[in-house]
XYZ file of N, CA and C in Angstrom:
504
model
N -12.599 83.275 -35.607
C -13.706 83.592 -36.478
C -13.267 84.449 -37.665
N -12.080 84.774 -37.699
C -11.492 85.987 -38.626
C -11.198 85.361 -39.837
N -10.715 83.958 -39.534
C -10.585 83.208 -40.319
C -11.443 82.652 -41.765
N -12.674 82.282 -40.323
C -13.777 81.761 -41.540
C -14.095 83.177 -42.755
N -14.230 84.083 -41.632
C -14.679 85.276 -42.527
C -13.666 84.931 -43.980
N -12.279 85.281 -43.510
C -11.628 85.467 -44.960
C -12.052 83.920 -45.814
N -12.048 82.794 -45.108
C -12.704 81.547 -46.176
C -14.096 81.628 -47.071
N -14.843 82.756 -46.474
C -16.206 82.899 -46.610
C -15.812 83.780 -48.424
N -15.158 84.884 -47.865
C -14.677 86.058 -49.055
C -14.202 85.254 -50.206
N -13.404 84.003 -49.736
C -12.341 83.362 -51.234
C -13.762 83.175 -51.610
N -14.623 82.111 -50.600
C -15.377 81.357 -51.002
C -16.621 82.528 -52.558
N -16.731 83.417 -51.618
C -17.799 84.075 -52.285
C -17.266 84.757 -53.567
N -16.046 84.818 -53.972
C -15.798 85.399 -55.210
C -15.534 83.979 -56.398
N -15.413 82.607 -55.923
C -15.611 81.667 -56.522
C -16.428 81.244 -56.864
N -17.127 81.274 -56.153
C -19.363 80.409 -56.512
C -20.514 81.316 -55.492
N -19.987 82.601 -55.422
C -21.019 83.517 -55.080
C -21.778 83.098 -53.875
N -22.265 84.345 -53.191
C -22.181 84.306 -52.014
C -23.219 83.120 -51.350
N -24.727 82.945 -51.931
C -25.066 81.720 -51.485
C -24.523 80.422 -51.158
N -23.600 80.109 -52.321
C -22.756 78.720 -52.121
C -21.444 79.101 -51.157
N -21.222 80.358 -50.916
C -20.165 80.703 -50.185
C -20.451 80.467 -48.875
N -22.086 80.789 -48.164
C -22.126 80.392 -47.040
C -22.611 78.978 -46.987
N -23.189 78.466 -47.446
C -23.402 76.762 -47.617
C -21.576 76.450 -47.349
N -21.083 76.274 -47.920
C -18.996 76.064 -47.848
C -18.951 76.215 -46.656
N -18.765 77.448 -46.184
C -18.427 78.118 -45.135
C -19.118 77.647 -43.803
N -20.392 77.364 -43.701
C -21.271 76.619 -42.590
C -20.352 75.151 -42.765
N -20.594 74.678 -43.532
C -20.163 72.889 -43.581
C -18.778 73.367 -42.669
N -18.323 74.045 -43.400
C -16.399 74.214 -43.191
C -16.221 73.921 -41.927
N -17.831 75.024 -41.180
C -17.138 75.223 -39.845
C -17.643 74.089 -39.086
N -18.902 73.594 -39.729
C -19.539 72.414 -38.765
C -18.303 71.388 -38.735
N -17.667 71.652 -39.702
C -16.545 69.847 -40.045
C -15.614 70.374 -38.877
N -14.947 71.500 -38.636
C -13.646 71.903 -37.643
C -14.611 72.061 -36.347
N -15.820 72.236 -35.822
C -16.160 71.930 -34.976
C -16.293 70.744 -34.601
N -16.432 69.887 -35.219
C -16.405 68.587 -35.045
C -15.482 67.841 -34.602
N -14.369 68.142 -35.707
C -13.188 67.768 -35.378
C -12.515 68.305 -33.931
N -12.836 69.430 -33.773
C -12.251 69.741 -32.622
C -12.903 69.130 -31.040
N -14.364 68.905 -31.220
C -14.803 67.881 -30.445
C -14.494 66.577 -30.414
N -14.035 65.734 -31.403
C -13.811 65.042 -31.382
C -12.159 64.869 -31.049
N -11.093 65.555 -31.512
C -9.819 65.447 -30.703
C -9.785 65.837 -29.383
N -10.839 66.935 -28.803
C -10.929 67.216 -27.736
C -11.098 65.625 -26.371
N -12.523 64.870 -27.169
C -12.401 63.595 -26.465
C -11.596 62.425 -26.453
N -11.053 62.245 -27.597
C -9.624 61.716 -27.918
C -8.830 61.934 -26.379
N -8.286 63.126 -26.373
C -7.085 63.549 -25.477
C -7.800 63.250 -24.339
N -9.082 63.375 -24.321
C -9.109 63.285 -22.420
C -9.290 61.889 -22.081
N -9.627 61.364 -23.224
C -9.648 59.706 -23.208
C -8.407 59.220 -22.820
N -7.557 59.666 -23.472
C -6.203 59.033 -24.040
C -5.797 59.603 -22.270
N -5.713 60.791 -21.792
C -5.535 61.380 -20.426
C -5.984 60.410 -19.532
N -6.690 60.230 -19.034
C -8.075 59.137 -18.485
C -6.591 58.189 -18.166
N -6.220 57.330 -19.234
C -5.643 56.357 -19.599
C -4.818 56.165 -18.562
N -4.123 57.580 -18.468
C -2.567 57.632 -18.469
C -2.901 57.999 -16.540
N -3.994 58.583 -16.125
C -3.819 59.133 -15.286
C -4.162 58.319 -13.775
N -3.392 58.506 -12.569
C -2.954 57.398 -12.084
C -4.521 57.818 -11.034
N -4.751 56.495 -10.340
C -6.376 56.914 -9.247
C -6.122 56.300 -8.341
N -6.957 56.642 -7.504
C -6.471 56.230 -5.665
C -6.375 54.691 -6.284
N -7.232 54.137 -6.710
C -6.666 52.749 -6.279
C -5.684 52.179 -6.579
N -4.727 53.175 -7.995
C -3.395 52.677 -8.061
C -2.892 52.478 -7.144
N -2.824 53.853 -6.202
C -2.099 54.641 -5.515
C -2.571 52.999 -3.649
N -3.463 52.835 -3.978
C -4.254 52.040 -2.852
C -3.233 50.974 -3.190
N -3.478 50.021 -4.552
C -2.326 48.804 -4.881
C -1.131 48.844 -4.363
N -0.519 50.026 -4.744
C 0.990 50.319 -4.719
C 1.508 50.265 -3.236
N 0.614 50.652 -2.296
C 0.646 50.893 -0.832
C 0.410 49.752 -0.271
N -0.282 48.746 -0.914
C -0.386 47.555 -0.263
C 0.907 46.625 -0.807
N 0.776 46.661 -1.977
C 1.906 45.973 -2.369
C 3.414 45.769 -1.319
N 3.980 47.455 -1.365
C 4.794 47.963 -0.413
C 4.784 47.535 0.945
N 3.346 47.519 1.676
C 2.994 47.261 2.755
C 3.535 45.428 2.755
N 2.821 44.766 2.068
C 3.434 43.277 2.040
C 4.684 43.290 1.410
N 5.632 43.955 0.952
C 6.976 43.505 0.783
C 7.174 43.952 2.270
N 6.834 44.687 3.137
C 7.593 45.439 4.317
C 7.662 44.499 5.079
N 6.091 43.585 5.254
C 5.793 42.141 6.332
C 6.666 40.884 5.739
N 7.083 41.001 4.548
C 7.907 40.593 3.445
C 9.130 40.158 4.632
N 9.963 41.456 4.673
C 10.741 41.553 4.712
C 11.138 41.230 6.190
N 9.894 41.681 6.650
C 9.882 41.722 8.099
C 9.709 40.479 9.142
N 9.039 39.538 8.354
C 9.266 38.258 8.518
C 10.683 37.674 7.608
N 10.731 37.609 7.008
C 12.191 37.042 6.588
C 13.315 37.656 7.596
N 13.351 38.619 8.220
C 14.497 39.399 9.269
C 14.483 38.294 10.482
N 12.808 38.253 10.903
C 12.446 37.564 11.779
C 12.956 36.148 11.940
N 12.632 35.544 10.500
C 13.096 34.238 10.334
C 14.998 33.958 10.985
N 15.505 35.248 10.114
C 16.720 34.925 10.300
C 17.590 35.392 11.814
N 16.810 36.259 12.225
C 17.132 36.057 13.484
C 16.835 35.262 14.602
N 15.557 34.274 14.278
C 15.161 33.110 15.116
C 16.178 32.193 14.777
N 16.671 32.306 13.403
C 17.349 30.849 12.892
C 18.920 31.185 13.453
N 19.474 32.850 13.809
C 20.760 32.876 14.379
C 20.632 32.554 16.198
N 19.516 32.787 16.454
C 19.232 32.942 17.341
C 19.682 31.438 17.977
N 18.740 30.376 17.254
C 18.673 29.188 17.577
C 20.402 28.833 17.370
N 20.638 28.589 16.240
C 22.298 28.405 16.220
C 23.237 28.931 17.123
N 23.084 30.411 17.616
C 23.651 30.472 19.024
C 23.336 29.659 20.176
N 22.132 29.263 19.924
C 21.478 28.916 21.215
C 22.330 27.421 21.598
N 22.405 26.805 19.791
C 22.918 25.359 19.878
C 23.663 25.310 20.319
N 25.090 26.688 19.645
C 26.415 26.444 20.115
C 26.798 26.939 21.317
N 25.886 27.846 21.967
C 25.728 27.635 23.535
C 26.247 26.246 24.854
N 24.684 25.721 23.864
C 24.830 24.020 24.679
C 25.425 23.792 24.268
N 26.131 23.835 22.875
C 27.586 22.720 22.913
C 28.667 23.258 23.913
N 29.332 24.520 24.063
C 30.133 24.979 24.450
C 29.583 24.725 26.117
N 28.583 24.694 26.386
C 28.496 24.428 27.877
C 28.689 22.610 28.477
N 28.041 22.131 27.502
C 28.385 20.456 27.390
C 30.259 19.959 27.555
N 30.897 20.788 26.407
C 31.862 20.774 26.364
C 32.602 21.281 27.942
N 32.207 22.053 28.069
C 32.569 22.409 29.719
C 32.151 21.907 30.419
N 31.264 21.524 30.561
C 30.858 20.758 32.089
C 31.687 19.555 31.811
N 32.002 18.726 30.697
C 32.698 17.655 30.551
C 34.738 18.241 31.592
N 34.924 19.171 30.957
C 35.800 19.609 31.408
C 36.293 20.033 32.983
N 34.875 20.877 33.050
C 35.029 21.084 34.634
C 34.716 19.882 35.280
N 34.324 18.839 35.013
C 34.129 17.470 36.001
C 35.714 17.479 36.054
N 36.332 17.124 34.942
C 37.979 16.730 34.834
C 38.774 17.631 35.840
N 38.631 18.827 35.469
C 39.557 20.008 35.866
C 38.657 21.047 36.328
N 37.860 20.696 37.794
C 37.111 21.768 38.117
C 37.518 22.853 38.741
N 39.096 23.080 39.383
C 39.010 24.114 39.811
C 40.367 25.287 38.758
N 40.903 24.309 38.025
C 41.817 25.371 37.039
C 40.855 25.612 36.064
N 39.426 25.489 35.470
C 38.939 25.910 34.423
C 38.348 27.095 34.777
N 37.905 27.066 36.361
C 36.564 28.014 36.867
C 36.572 29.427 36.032
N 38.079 30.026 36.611
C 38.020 31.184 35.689
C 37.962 30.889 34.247
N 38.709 30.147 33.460
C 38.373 30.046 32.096
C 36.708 29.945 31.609
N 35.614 29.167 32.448
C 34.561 29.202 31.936
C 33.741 30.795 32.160
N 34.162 31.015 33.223
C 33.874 32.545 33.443
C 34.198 33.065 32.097
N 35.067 33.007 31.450
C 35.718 34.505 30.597
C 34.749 34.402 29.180
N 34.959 32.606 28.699
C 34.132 32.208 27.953
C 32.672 32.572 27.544
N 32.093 32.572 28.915
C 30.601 33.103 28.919
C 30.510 34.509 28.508
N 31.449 35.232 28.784
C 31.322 36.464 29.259
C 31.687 37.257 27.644
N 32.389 36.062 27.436
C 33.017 36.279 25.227
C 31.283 36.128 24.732
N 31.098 34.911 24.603
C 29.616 34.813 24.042
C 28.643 36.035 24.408
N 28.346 36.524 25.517
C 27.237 37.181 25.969
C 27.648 38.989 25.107
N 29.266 38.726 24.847
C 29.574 39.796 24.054
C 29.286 40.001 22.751
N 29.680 38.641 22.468
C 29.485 37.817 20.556
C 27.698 38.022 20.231
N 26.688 37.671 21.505
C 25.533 37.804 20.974
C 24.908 38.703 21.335
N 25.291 40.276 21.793
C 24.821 41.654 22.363
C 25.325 42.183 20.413
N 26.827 41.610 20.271
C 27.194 42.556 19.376
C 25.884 42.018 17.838
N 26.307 40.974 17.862
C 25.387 40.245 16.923
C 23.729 40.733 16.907
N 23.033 40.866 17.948
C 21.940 41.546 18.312
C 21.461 43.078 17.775
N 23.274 43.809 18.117
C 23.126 45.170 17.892
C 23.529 45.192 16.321
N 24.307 44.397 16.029
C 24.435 44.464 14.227
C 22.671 43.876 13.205
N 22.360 42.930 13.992
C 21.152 42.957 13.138
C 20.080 43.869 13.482
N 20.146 44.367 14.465
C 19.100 45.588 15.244
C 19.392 47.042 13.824
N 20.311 47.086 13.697
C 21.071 48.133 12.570
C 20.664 47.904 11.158
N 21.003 46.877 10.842
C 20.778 46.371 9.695
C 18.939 46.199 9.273
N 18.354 46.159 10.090
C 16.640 46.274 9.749
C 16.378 47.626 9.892
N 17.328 48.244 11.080
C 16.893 49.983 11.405
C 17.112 50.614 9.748
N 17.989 49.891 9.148
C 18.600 50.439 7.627
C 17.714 50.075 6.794
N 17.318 48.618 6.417
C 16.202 48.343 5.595
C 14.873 49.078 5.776
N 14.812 48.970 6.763
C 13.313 50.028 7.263
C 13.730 51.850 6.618
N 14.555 52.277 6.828
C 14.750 53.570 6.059
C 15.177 53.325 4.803
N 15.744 52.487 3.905
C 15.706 52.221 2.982
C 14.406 51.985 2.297
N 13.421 50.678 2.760
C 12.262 51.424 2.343
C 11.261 52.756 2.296
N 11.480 53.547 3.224
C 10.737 54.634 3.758
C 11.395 55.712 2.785
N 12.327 55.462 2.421
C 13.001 55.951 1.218
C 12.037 56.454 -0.432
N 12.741 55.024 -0.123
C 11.610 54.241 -1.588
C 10.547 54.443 -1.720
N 9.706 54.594 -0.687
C 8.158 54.930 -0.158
C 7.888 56.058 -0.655
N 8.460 57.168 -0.098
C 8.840 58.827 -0.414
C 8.869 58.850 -1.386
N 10.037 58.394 -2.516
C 9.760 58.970 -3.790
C 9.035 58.201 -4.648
N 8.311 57.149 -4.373
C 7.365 56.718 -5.038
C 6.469 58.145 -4.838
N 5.889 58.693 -4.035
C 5.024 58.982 -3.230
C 5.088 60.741 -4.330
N 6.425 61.178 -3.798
C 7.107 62.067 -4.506
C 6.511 62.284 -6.278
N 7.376 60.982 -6.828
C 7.139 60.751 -8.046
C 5.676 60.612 -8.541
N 4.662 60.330 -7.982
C 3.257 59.748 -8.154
C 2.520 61.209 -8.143
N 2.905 62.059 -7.150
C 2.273 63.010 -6.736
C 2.706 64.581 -8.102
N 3.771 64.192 -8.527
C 4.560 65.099 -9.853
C 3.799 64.867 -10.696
N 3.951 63.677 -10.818
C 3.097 63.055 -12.184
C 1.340 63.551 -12.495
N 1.293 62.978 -10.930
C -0.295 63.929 -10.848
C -0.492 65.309 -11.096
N 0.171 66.025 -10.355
C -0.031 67.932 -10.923
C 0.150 68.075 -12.027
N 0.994 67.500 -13.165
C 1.583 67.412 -14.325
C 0.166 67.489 -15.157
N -0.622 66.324 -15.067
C -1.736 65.716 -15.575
C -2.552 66.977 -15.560
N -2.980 67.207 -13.846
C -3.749 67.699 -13.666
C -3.616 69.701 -14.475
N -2.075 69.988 -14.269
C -2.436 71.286 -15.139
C -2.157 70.884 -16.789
N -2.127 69.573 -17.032
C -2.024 69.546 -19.131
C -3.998 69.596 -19.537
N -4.308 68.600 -18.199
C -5.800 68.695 -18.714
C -6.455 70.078 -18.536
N -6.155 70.716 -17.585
C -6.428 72.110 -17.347
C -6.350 72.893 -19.005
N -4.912 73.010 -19.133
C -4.598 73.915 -20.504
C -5.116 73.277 -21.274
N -5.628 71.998 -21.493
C -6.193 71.827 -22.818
C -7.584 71.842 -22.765
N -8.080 71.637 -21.428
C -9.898 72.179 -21.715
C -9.847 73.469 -21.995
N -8.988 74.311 -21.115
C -8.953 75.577 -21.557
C -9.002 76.106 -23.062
N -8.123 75.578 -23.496
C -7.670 75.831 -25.375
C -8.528 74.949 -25.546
């Protein structure tokens, strides 16, 4: 207000004090104005920028279906190793029984050891893809976090700029 005063003083030694406050009223009605009006500007323009549950709702679903995403595609590919063991199972047992008809009592132990390789080949195979989703799964949960992280910064950010500027 110290301000207008001194605008009021130029004003009044230029076109005397009647027209000085006529000036001086407009002056201030125009910077009140203006300042209402940038005031709604920014919170508009804020508004814009500022993120709302249902982003926050999208983003979580989104995430949520890449996870079933992913989680079926794991699925897929372990039905599809699954099955391919399963094939080369029966082949390798086909192949043996052909054998043990021929040579049933020098193979016995050999088919023993055989089985006993596979049941190793598909525990280890089991426990490597068991790992490998235990990893994708914290890899997303990762990702999750600092989305979560990042979303939640962004928000306080907002929330104390709109603060200081209703304030001012």
């Amino acid at each position: 207000m110290a301000e207008i005063l001194q605008i009021y003083k130029i004003f009044e030694k230029k076109f005397g004090s009647e027209e000085a406050g006529k000036l001086t009223e407009a002056l201030e009605t125009f910077i009140k104005e203006k300042k209402r009006e940038l005031k709604q500007e920014l919170k508009e323009e804020l508004l814009k920028e500022l993120v709302t549950k249902q982003d926050l709702k999208v983003s979580e679903q989104s995430i949520r279906a890449l996870i079933e995403q992913v989680r079926g595609d794991l699925q897929s590919q372990i039905e599809q190793v699954r099955g391919d063991l399963q094939s080369q199972i029966e082949q390798v047992k086909g192949d043996l029984q052909t054998q043990i008809e021929q040579v049933k009592g020098e193979l016995q132990s050999q088919i023993e050891q055989v089985k006993g390789e596979l049941k190793a080949e598909i525990e280890q195979v089991k426990g490597e893809l068991k790992g490998e989703i235990q990893g994708v799964k914290n890899e997303l949960l990762k990702w999750l976090i600092v989305l979560f992280v990042g979303q939640a910064t962004f928000v306080v950010g907002l929330v104390f700029t709109l603060v200081k500027v209703l304030k001012g």
